[in-house]
Coordinates of N, CA and C in Angstrom, one line a residue:
M1 N -15.2 -45.5 -30.3 CA -15.8 -45.7 -29.3 C -14.8 -47.1 -28.7
R2 N -14.6 -47.4 -27.6 CA -13.9 -48.3 -26.8 C -14.6 -49.2 -25.7
M3 N -14.2 -50.2 -25.7 CA -15.1 -51.1 -24.5 C -14.3 -50.9 -23.1
A4 N -15.0 -50.7 -22.1 CA -14.6 -50.1 -20.7 C -15.4 -51.4 -19.6
G5 N -15.1 -52.5 -19.7 CA -16.0 -53.3 -18.6 C -17.1 -53.7 -19.7
H6 N -18.2 -53.2 -19.0 CA -19.5 -53.7 -19.5 C -19.9 -52.2 -20.2
R7 N -19.3 -51.2 -20.1 CA -19.8 -49.9 -20.6 C -19.3 -49.4 -21.8
L8 N -19.9 -48.6 -22.8 CA -19.4 -48.3 -23.8 C -18.8 -46.8 -23.3
V9 N -17.6 -46.2 -23.6 CA -16.9 -45.0 -23.6 C -16.7 -44.7 -24.4
R10 N -17.2 -43.1 -24.9 CA -16.7 -42.3 -26.1 C -15.1 -41.8 -25.7
A11 N -14.2 -42.2 -26.2 CA -12.8 -41.9 -26.2 C -12.5 -40.4 -26.5
D12 N -13.3 -40.0 -27.1 CA -13.1 -38.2 -27.7 C -14.2 -37.8 -26.9
R13 N -14.8 -38.1 -26.0 CA -15.7 -36.8 -25.2 C -14.9 -36.7 -24.0
P14 N -15.0 -35.0 -23.5 CA -14.4 -34.3 -22.8 C -15.0 -35.2 -21.3
A15 N -14.5 -35.0 -20.2 CA -15.0 -35.4 -18.9 C -16.2 -34.0 -18.9
R16 N -17.5 -34.6 -18.1 CA -18.4 -33.5 -17.9 C -18.1 -32.7 -16.7
A17 N -18.0 -31.3 -16.9 CA -17.9 -30.4 -15.6 C -19.0 -30.9 -14.8
S18 N -18.7 -30.9 -13.1 CA -19.8 -31.0 -12.2 C -20.3 -29.6 -12.0
G19 N -21.8 -28.9 -12.1 CA -21.8 -27.9 -11.6 C -21.5 -26.7 -12.6
A20 N -21.9 -25.7 -11.9 CA -21.1 -24.1 -13.0 C -20.1 -24.1 -12.6
A21 N -19.4 -23.5 -13.8 CA -18.0 -22.9 -14.0 C -17.9 -22.3 -12.7
V22 N -16.8 -22.5 -12.2 CA -16.3 -21.6 -11.0 C -15.4 -20.4 -11.6
M23 N -15.7 -19.4 -10.9 CA -14.7 -18.1 -11.4 C -13.6 -17.9 -10.4
R24 N -12.7 -17.5 -10.9 CA -11.5 -17.6 -10.4 C -11.3 -16.9 -9.3
R25 N -11.0 -16.9 -7.9 CA -11.1 -16.2 -6.9 C -9.7 -15.0 -6.9
R26 N -9.7 -13.9 -6.6 CA -9.2 -13.1 -6.6 C -8.1 -13.1 -5.3
S27 N -6.7 -12.7 -5.1 CA -5.9 -13.2 -4.0 C -5.5 -11.6 -3.6
V28 N -5.6 -11.5 -2.4 CA -5.7 -9.9 -1.6 C -4.7 -9.9 -0.5
L29 N -3.7 -8.9 -0.6 CA -2.6 -8.8 0.2 C -3.1 -7.3 1.0
L30 N -3.2 -7.6 2.5 CA -3.6 -6.6 3.2 C -2.4 -5.9 3.9
A31 N -2.3 -4.5 3.8 CA -1.0 -3.9 4.9 C -1.8 -2.6 5.2
D32 N -1.6 -3.0 6.6 CA -2.2 -1.6 7.6 C -1.6 -1.8 8.8
G33 N -1.3 -0.1 9.5 CA -0.5 -0.6 10.8 C -1.4 -0.9 11.8
C34 N -2.8 -0.9 11.5 CA -3.5 -1.3 12.8 C -4.1 -3.0 12.6
A35 N -3.8 -3.9 13.4 CA -4.0 -5.0 13.2 C -5.7 -5.2 13.4
L36 N -6.4 -4.5 14.0 CA -7.9 -4.8 14.1 C -8.4 -4.5 12.6
L37 N -7.8 -3.5 12.1 CA -8.5 -3.1 11.0 C -8.2 -4.1 9.8
R38 N -7.1 -4.7 9.8 CA -6.5 -5.8 8.8 C -7.6 -7.2 9.1
E39 N -7.8 -7.3 10.6 CA -8.7 -8.2 10.7 C -10.2 -8.2 10.3
G40 N -10.6 -7.1 10.6 CA -11.9 -6.7 10.0 C -12.1 -6.7 8.6
V41 N -11.3 -6.3 7.7 CA -11.5 -6.3 6.4 C -11.5 -7.7 6.0
A42 N -10.2 -8.2 6.4 CA -10.0 -10.0 6.2 C -11.4 -10.7 6.4
A43 N -12.1 -10.2 7.7 CA -13.2 -11.2 8.1 C -14.3 -10.7 7.1
L44 N -14.6 -9.5 6.6 CA -15.7 -9.3 5.7 C -15.3 -9.7 4.0
L45 N -14.0 -9.6 3.8 CA -13.6 -10.2 2.2 C -13.8 -11.7 2.4
A46 N -13.8 -12.4 3.9 CA -13.9 -14.0 3.8 C -15.3 -14.6 3.1
V47 N -16.1 -13.5 3.7 CA -17.7 -13.9 3.3 C -18.1 -13.5 2.0
H48 N -17.2 -13.1 1.1 CA -17.2 -12.4 -0.3 C -17.0 -13.7 -1.1
S49 N -17.4 -14.6 -1.8 CA -17.0 -15.4 -2.7 C -15.9 -15.1 -3.3
G50 N -15.6 -14.3 -3.7 CA -14.6 -13.8 -4.8 C -13.5 -13.4 -4.3
F51 N -12.8 -13.6 -3.2 CA -11.8 -13.3 -2.4 C -11.0 -13.9 -1.8
D52 N -9.9 -14.1 -2.0 CA -8.8 -15.0 -0.7 C -7.7 -14.2 -0.2
V53 N -7.6 -13.7 1.0 CA -6.4 -13.1 1.6 C -5.8 -13.8 1.9
I54 N -4.3 -13.7 1.1 CA -3.3 -14.6 1.2 C -2.2 -13.6 2.2
G55 N -2.2 -13.0 2.4 CA -1.4 -12.4 3.6 C -1.9 -10.9 4.7
S56 N -1.2 -10.7 5.3 CA -1.3 -9.5 6.1 C -0.1 -9.2 6.8
T57 N -0.1 -7.8 6.8 CA 1.5 -7.1 7.7 C 1.0 -5.8 8.0
G58 N 1.6 -5.2 8.9 CA 1.8 -3.6 9.4 C 2.9 -3.2 8.9
D59 N 3.6 -4.1 8.5 CA 5.1 -3.4 8.2 C 5.3 -3.0 6.7
G60 N 5.9 -2.1 6.5 CA 6.0 -1.8 4.9 C 7.3 -2.2 4.2
R61 N 8.1 -3.0 5.2 CA 9.1 -3.6 4.3 C 8.9 -5.0 3.9
D62 N 8.1 -5.7 5.1 CA 7.3 -7.1 4.9 C 6.1 -6.9 3.7
C63 N 5.5 -5.7 3.6 CA 4.6 -5.6 2.6 C 5.3 -5.8 1.0
V64 N 6.4 -5.2 1.1 CA 7.3 -5.1 -0.5 C 7.5 -6.8 -0.9
R65 N 8.2 -7.4 0.5 CA 8.7 -8.6 0.2 C 7.6 -9.6 -0.2
M66 N 6.3 -9.4 0.5 CA 5.5 -10.4 0.3 C 4.6 -10.5 -1.0
A67 N 4.5 -8.7 -1.5 CA 3.9 -8.4 -2.6 C 4.7 -8.8 -4.2
L68 N 6.1 -8.8 -3.7 CA 7.3 -9.2 -4.6 C 7.1 -10.8 -5.0
R69 N 6.9 -11.4 -3.9 CA 7.1 -12.9 -3.8 C 5.5 -13.6 -4.4
D70 N 4.5 -12.8 -3.9 CA 3.4 -13.6 -3.8 C 2.2 -12.9 -5.0
A71 N 3.1 -11.8 -5.7 CA 2.2 -11.1 -6.8 C 0.7 -11.2 -6.5
P72 N 0.0 -10.8 -5.4 CA -1.6 -10.8 -5.4 C -2.2 -10.2 -6.2
D73 N -3.6 -10.3 -6.5 CA -4.1 -9.5 -7.5 C -4.4 -8.2 -7.1
V74 N -4.2 -8.0 -5.9 CA -5.0 -6.5 -5.2 C -4.4 -6.6 -3.9
M75 N -3.6 -5.3 -3.7 CA -3.2 -5.1 -2.1 C -3.8 -3.8 -2.0
L76 N -4.3 -4.1 -0.5 CA -4.9 -2.7 0.1 C -4.0 -2.5 1.2
F77 N -3.4 -1.0 1.0 CA -2.7 -0.7 2.1 C -2.8 0.7 2.7
D78 N -2.2 1.1 3.4 CA -2.5 2.3 4.1 C -0.9 3.0 4.0
C79 N -1.0 4.5 4.0 CA -0.1 5.4 4.1 C 1.0 5.2 5.2
S80 N 0.5 5.0 6.1 CA 1.2 5.0 7.5 C 1.6 3.2 7.8
L81 N 2.6 3.0 7.5 CA 3.2 1.2 7.4 C 4.6 1.6 8.7
R82 N 4.6 0.8 9.6 CA 5.7 0.7 10.5 C 7.1 0.7 9.3
G83 N 8.2 0.9 9.7 CA 9.5 0.7 9.4 C 9.7 1.4 7.8
L84 N 8.6 1.4 7.2 CA 8.7 1.9 5.6 C 7.3 2.4 5.3
N85 N 7.4 3.8 4.8 CA 5.6 4.3 4.8 C 5.1 3.7 3.5
G86 N 3.8 3.4 3.4 CA 3.2 2.8 2.4 C 3.3 3.2 1.3
I87 N 3.5 4.8 1.0 CA 3.7 5.3 -0.3 C 4.9 5.1 -1.0
E88 N 6.2 4.7 -0.2 CA 7.3 4.0 -0.7 C 7.3 2.8 -1.1
A89 N 6.5 1.8 0.0 CA 6.4 0.5 -0.4 C 5.6 0.1 -1.7
A90 N 4.6 0.9 -1.7 CA 3.7 1.1 -3.0 C 4.6 1.4 -4.2
R91 N 5.5 2.5 -4.1 CA 6.4 2.8 -5.3 C 7.3 1.8 -5.5
R92 N 8.1 0.9 -4.6 CA 9.0 0.0 -4.7 C 8.2 -1.1 -5.6
I93 N 6.8 -1.2 -5.0 CA 5.9 -2.6 -5.7 C 5.8 -2.5 -7.1
A94 N 5.3 -1.1 -7.5 CA 4.9 -0.6 -8.8 C 6.2 -0.9 -10.2
E95 N 7.2 -0.5 -9.1 CA 8.3 -0.7 -10.2 C 8.9 -2.1 -10.6
Q96 N 8.7 -3.2 -9.8 CA 8.8 -4.5 -10.1 C 7.7 -5.2 -10.5
N97 N 6.8 -5.1 -10.1 CA 5.3 -5.9 -10.3 C 4.1 -4.9 -10.9
T98 N 4.0 -5.4 -12.3 CA 3.0 -4.9 -13.1 C 1.5 -5.4 -12.5
H99 N 1.7 -6.7 -12.1 CA 0.5 -7.6 -12.1 C -0.4 -6.9 -11.0
T100 N -0.1 -6.6 -9.8 CA -0.8 -6.5 -8.6 C -1.4 -4.9 -8.8
R101 N -2.7 -5.0 -8.7 CA -3.4 -3.5 -8.3 C -3.3 -2.9 -7.3
L102 N -3.3 -1.6 -7.0 CA -2.6 -1.1 -5.4 C -3.7 -0.2 -5.4
L103 N -4.4 -0.5 -4.0 CA -5.4 0.2 -3.7 C -5.1 0.9 -2.4
C104 N -5.3 2.0 -1.8 CA -4.9 2.7 -1.0 C -5.9 3.0 0.0
L105 N -5.8 2.6 1.0 CA -7.2 2.6 2.0 C -6.6 3.7 3.2
S106 N -7.3 4.8 3.0 CA -6.5 5.4 4.3 C -7.4 6.8 4.8
M107 N -7.1 7.2 5.7 CA -7.4 8.4 6.6 C -7.1 9.7 6.3
H108 N -6.5 9.7 5.3 CA -5.9 11.1 4.9 C -6.7 11.6 3.7
E109 N -7.0 13.2 4.0 CA -7.7 13.4 2.8 C -7.0 14.8 1.7
E110 N -5.7 15.5 2.7 CA -5.3 16.2 2.1 C -4.4 15.9 0.6
P111 N -4.2 17.2 -0.1 CA -4.1 16.8 -1.4 C -2.7 16.4 -1.6
H112 N -1.6 16.6 -0.9 CA -0.7 15.7 -1.0 C -0.5 14.6 -1.0
W113 N -1.3 14.0 0.0 CA -1.2 12.4 0.8 C -1.8 11.9 -0.8
V114 N -2.9 12.1 -1.4 CA -3.7 11.6 -2.5 C -2.7 11.7 -3.9
R115 N -1.9 13.0 -4.4 CA -1.2 12.7 -5.3 C 0.1 12.1 -5.2
A116 N 0.5 12.0 -4.0 CA 2.0 11.3 -3.5 C 1.4 9.8 -3.8
T117 N 0.3 9.5 -3.5 CA 0.0 8.0 -3.4 C -0.5 7.3 -5.0
F118 N -1.1 8.5 -5.7 CA -1.1 8.3 -7.4 C 0.3 8.0 -7.9
D119 N 1.1 9.2 -7.7 CA 2.2 9.4 -8.4 C 3.4 8.0 -8.2
A120 N 2.9 7.5 -6.7 CA 3.7 6.3 -6.4 C 3.5 5.1 -7.2
G121 N 2.1 5.1 -7.9 CA 1.9 3.9 -8.6 C 0.6 3.5 -8.5
A122 N -0.2 3.8 -7.5 CA -1.5 3.0 -6.7 C -2.7 3.5 -8.0
H123 N -3.6 2.8 -8.0 CA -4.5 2.4 -8.8 C -6.1 3.0 -8.1
G124 N -5.7 3.3 -7.1 CA -7.3 3.8 -6.5 C -6.8 4.4 -5.1
Y125 N -7.6 5.2 -4.5 CA -7.8 5.7 -3.5 C -9.4 5.9 -2.5
V126 N -9.4 5.1 -1.1 CA -10.4 5.2 -0.7 C -10.3 5.5 0.7
L127 N -11.3 6.3 1.4 CA -11.1 6.4 2.7 C -11.6 5.6 3.7
K128 N -10.6 5.6 4.8 CA -11.2 4.5 5.9 C -12.9 4.4 6.4
R129 N -13.3 5.9 6.1 CA -14.7 6.0 6.9 C -15.4 5.4 5.8
C130 N -15.3 4.7 4.4 CA -16.0 4.3 3.6 C -17.0 3.1 4.0
A131 N -18.1 3.0 3.7 CA -18.8 1.6 3.9 C -17.9 0.6 3.1
F132 N -18.7 -0.3 3.4 CA -17.8 -1.9 3.0 C -17.8 -2.0 1.5
T133 N -19.4 -1.7 1.1 CA -19.9 -1.8 -0.1 C -19.0 -0.8 -1.2
E134 N -18.6 0.2 -0.8 CA -17.9 1.4 -1.5 C -16.2 0.6 -1.8
L135 N -15.8 -0.1 -0.7 CA -14.5 -0.7 -1.0 C -14.7 -2.0 -1.4
L136 N -15.4 -2.5 -1.8 CA -15.6 -3.4 -3.0 C -15.9 -2.9 -4.1
E137 N -16.7 -2.0 -4.2 CA -16.7 -1.4 -5.8 C -15.5 -0.7 -5.8
A138 N -14.4 -0.2 -5.0 CA -13.1 0.1 -5.5 C -12.4 -0.9 -5.5
I139 N -12.4 -2.2 -5.3 CA -11.7 -3.5 -5.6 C -12.0 -3.8 -6.8
E140 N -13.2 -3.9 -6.8 CA -13.6 -4.4 -8.5 C -13.1 -3.2 -9.7
T141 N -13.0 -2.3 -9.0 CA -13.1 -1.1 -10.1 C -11.3 -1.2 -10.9
V142 N -10.3 -1.4 -9.9 CA -9.1 -1.4 -10.2 C -8.7 -2.4 -10.6
L143 N -9.5 -3.7 -10.4 CA -9.1 -5.2 -10.8 C -9.6 -5.0 -12.3
S144 N -10.4 -4.2 -12.7 CA -11.4 -3.9 -14.2 C -9.9 -3.2 -15.3
S145 N -8.6 -3.0 -14.5 CA -7.6 -2.2 -14.9 C -8.2 -0.6 -15.5
R146 N -9.0 -0.2 -14.2 CA -9.2 1.2 -14.2 C -9.0 1.6 -12.9
Y147 N -9.3 3.1 -12.7 CA -8.8 3.5 -11.6 C -10.0 4.0 -10.8
Y148 N -9.8 4.2 -9.4 CA -11.0 4.5 -8.4 C -10.4 5.5 -7.7
V149 N -11.1 6.5 -7.2 CA -11.2 7.8 -6.4 C -12.0 8.2 -5.6
A150 N -12.2 8.1 -4.5 CA -13.4 8.5 -3.6 C -13.6 10.0 -3.9
R151 N -15.0 10.1 -3.9 CA -15.6 11.3 -4.3 C -14.9 12.5 -3.4
D152 N -14.6 12.3 -2.0 CA -14.2 13.1 -0.9 C -12.7 13.7 -1.4
V153 N -12.3 12.9 -2.5 CA -10.8 13.5 -2.3 C -10.4 13.5 -3.8
A154 N -11.3 13.5 -4.7 CA -11.2 13.6 -6.1 C -10.5 15.3 -6.5
H155 N -11.0 16.1 -5.6 CA -10.4 17.7 -5.7 C -8.7 17.4 -5.6
A156 N -8.2 16.6 -4.6 CA -6.7 16.4 -4.7 C -6.2 16.2 -6.1
L157 N -6.6 15.6 -6.8 CA -6.2 14.9 -8.1 C -6.3 16.3 -9.1
V158 N -7.5 16.9 -9.1 CA -7.4 18.3 -9.7 C -6.3 19.4 -9.4
E159 N -6.2 19.6 -8.2 CA -4.7 20.1 -7.9 C -3.8 19.7 -8.4
G160 N -3.4 18.6 -8.0 CA -2.3 17.8 -8.8 C -2.2 17.9 -10.0
C161 N -3.1 18.2 -11.1 CA -3.1 18.3 -12.4 C -2.3 19.8 -12.9
R162 N -2.7 20.6 -12.0 CA -2.3 22.0 -11.9 C -0.6 22.2 -11.6
T163 N 0.0 21.3 -10.9 CA 1.2 21.3 -10.4 C 2.3 20.7 -11.3
R164 N 3.1 21.2 -11.5 CA 4.4 20.4 -12.1 C 4.9 19.1 -11.7
S165 N 4.7 18.1 -12.3 CA 5.3 17.2 -12.0 C 6.7 16.7 -11.2
R166 N 6.9 16.2 -10.3 CA 8.4 16.2 -10.0 C 9.0 14.7 -9.8
P167 N 10.3 14.5 -10.0 CA 10.9 12.9 -10.2 C 10.8 12.5 -8.8
E168 N 10.7 12.9 -7.6 CA 10.4 12.1 -6.4 C 9.3 12.9 -5.6
I169 N 8.8 12.3 -4.6 CA 7.8 12.9 -3.8 C 8.0 14.1 -2.7
V170 N 8.0 15.0 -2.7 CA 8.3 16.3 -1.9 C 7.2 16.5 -1.0
D171 N 7.1 16.5 0.2 CA 6.1 16.9 1.0 C 5.8 18.6 0.9
D172 N 4.7 18.7 1.9 CA 4.7 20.4 1.9 C 5.8 21.2 2.7
A173 N 6.6 20.3 3.6 CA 7.6 20.8 4.3 C 8.9 20.8 3.7
G174 N 9.1 20.3 2.3 CA 10.0 20.1 1.4 C 10.7 18.8 1.8
L175 N 10.3 17.9 2.5 CA 11.1 16.6 2.7 C 11.0 15.8 1.4
S176 N 12.2 15.1 1.2 CA 12.4 14.2 0.2 C 11.5 12.7 0.6
T177 N 11.9 11.8 -0.4 CA 11.1 10.4 -0.2 C 12.1 9.9 1.2
R178 N 13.4 9.6 1.0 CA 14.2 9.3 1.6 C 14.2 10.1 3.1
E179 N 14.3 11.2 3.2 CA 13.9 12.1 4.3 C 13.1 12.0 5.1
R180 N 11.7 11.3 4.4 CA 10.4 11.0 5.0 C 10.6 9.6 6.0
E181 N 11.4 8.5 5.2 CA 11.8 7.0 5.2 C 12.6 7.3 6.7
I182 N 13.3 8.4 6.7 CA 14.5 8.4 7.9 C 13.8 9.0 9.2
T183 N 12.9 10.0 8.7 CA 12.1 10.7 9.8 C 11.0 9.7 10.7
Q184 N 10.7 8.7 9.5 CA 9.7 7.7 10.3 C 10.4 7.0 11.4
L185 N 11.5 6.1 10.8 CA 12.7 5.4 11.6 C 12.8 6.3 13.0
F186 N 13.1 7.4 12.7 CA 13.7 8.0 14.0 C 12.7 8.2 14.8
A187 N 11.5 8.4 14.5 CA 10.1 8.4 15.2 C 9.7 7.1 16.1
E188 N 10.3 6.1 15.1 CA 9.8 4.8 15.9 C 11.0 4.1 16.8
G189 N 12.0 5.2 17.2 CA 12.9 4.7 18.1 C 14.2 4.2 17.5
Y190 N 14.5 4.0 16.3 CA 15.6 3.3 15.9 C 16.9 4.4 16.0
S191 N 17.8 3.8 16.3 CA 19.2 4.6 16.2 C 19.6 5.2 15.1
T192 N 20.5 6.1 15.3 CA 21.3 6.4 14.1 C 21.9 5.3 13.1
Q193 N 22.2 4.2 14.0 CA 22.9 2.8 13.5 C 22.5 2.2 13.1
A194 N 21.1 2.0 13.8 CA 20.5 1.0 13.0 C 19.5 1.2 12.0
I195 N 19.3 2.9 11.9 CA 18.6 2.9 10.5 C 19.9 2.6 9.8
A196 N 21.2 3.4 9.5 CA 21.7 3.1 8.5 C 22.2 1.4 8.2
E197 N 21.9 0.5 9.4 CA 22.2 -0.8 8.6 C 20.7 -1.0 8.3
R198 N 19.9 -0.7 8.4 CA 18.3 -1.0 7.7 C 18.3 -0.5 6.4
L199 N 19.0 0.5 6.2 CA 18.9 1.1 5.1 C 20.2 1.1 4.1
H200 N 21.2 0.2 4.9 CA 22.2 -0.3 3.9 C 22.9 1.2 3.4
I201 N 23.4 2.1 4.0 CA 24.0 3.7 3.8 C 24.8 3.6 5.4
S202 N 25.7 4.6 5.0 CA 26.5 5.0 6.6 C 25.6 5.7 7.3
A203 N 26.3 5.6 8.7 CA 25.9 6.4 10.0 C 25.9 7.9 9.7
K204 N 27.0 8.2 9.1 CA 27.2 9.7 8.9 C 25.8 10.2 7.6
T205 N 25.8 9.3 6.8 CA 24.7 9.4 5.9 C 23.4 9.9 6.6
V206 N 23.1 8.9 7.4 CA 21.8 9.2 8.2 C 21.8 10.6 9.2
A207 N 23.3 10.9 9.7 CA 23.3 12.0 10.3 C 22.8 12.8 9.8
T208 N 23.9 13.0 8.5 CA 23.7 14.5 7.6 C 22.0 14.7 7.2
H209 N 21.2 13.6 6.9 CA 19.7 13.4 6.5 C 19.0 14.0 7.8
R210 N 19.6 13.9 8.9 CA 18.8 14.4 10.1 C 18.9 15.8 10.1
E211 N 20.0 16.1 10.2 CA 20.4 17.5 10.2 C 19.3 18.3 9.3
H212 N 19.5 17.5 7.7 CA 18.7 18.5 6.8 C 17.2 18.5 7.3
I213 N 16.5 17.6 7.7 CA 15.4 17.3 8.1 C 15.2 18.4 9.0
M214 N 15.8 18.5 10.4 CA 15.6 19.2 11.0 C 15.5 20.8 10.8
A215 N 16.5 21.0 9.7 CA 16.6 22.4 9.3 C 15.0 22.6 8.6
K216 N 15.1 22.0 7.5 CA 13.7 21.9 6.8 C 12.3 22.1 7.4
L217 N 12.4 21.5 8.6 CA 11.3 21.5 9.7 C 11.2 22.5 10.6
G218 N 12.3 22.9 11.0 CA 12.6 24.2 12.1 C 12.0 23.6 13.1
I219 N 12.7 22.2 13.4 CA 12.4 21.9 14.7 C 13.7 21.5 15.5
H220 N 14.0 21.0 17.0 CA 15.0 20.7 17.8 C 14.6 19.6 18.3
G221 N 15.2 18.5 18.4 CA 15.3 17.4 19.2 C 14.1 16.2 18.9
M222 N 14.3 14.8 19.3 CA 13.5 13.8 18.9 C 12.0 14.0 19.2
A223 N 11.8 14.7 20.3 CA 10.7 14.8 20.7 C 9.6 15.5 19.7
Q224 N 10.1 16.5 19.0 CA 9.5 17.5 18.1 C 9.4 16.6 16.8
L225 N 10.3 15.9 16.5 CA 10.2 15.3 15.2 C 9.3 14.1 15.2
T226 N 9.3 13.5 16.3 CA 8.1 12.5 16.8 C 6.6 12.9 16.3
R227 N 6.6 14.0 17.1 CA 5.2 14.5 16.9 C 5.0 15.1 15.4
Y228 N 6.0 15.6 14.8 CA 5.9 15.7 13.3 C 5.3 14.5 12.8
A229 N 5.8 13.4 12.7 CA 5.9 12.0 11.8 C 4.3 11.8 12.4
L230 N 4.0 11.8 13.4 CA 2.8 11.5 14.2 C 1.5 12.1 13.4
R231 N 1.7 13.6 13.4 CA 0.9 14.4 12.7 C 0.7 14.3 11.2
E232 N 1.7 14.0 10.5 CA 2.0 13.6 9.5 C 1.5 12.2 8.6
G233 N 1.3 11.3 9.8 CA 0.9 10.0 9.5 C 1.9 9.0 9.2
L234 N 3.1 9.8 9.4 CA 4.3 8.7 8.9 C 4.5 7.4 9.4
T235 N 3.6 7.4 10.9 CA 3.8 6.3 12.0 C 2.7 6.5 12.7
T236 N 2.3 5.2 13.3 CA 1.2 5.2 14.1 C 1.9 4.8 15.6
L237 N 3.0 4.6 15.5 CA 3.7 3.9 16.8 C 2.8 3.1 17.0
D238 N 2.2 2.1 16.4 CA 1.4 0.9 16.7 C 2.0 -0.4 16.5
S239 N 2.4 -1.1 17.8 CA 3.1 -2.4 17.8 C 2.6 -3.5 17.5
G240 N 1.1 -3.2 17.1 CA 0.5 -4.6 16.9 C 1.0 -5.1 15.2
S241 N 1.2 -6.3 15.3 CA 1.5 -6.8 13.7 C 0.3 -7.3 13.1

């Protein structure tokens, strides 16, 4: 013991913590093309004591940059993001960041969407029509190093188990990951040169991809390509951020 003024202080006694132990809050990144949805989910999570929303974006490339920079505990993402679709964004994050748990919040129930999302490295898949209580359950599940699958889409994974795994995502029309990415950018109004600069490839390569895409889809013209991208959820053409 030592003297400190007129009080005796035990030098070997640790300071007493005030109140109960505080549980670490989990960081969340939101990536969805709909700004209103992001704001709504952020508002709901804000009243929950366990989470902090540290970022929000509707752009796939921003999503990758933010996730790799900030390494959030969990990222909620949609398959449809501007610039780079959510599946490809999730794939790039999963390849470089093993800490962040990836939970897809999607409107798509089709088997190829669910399979492609998990193939890209996602840890959970929830439908946008779910209640907030289910979303919380899904978040807690993936944070506990488990997987979460909405019951309405579980059949898609069963179908996936019956198909031969492939090295890259190929959709029902036979488009590769790169072709889907280029389809998305064309549908969002980017020119051939702008896409080439964005993807760091030549304009000739972009033009070749476009020819292959048109041939595989059996379509002619950008209007049809845009309709395809909208139907498949590659873009929402939502200009909000």
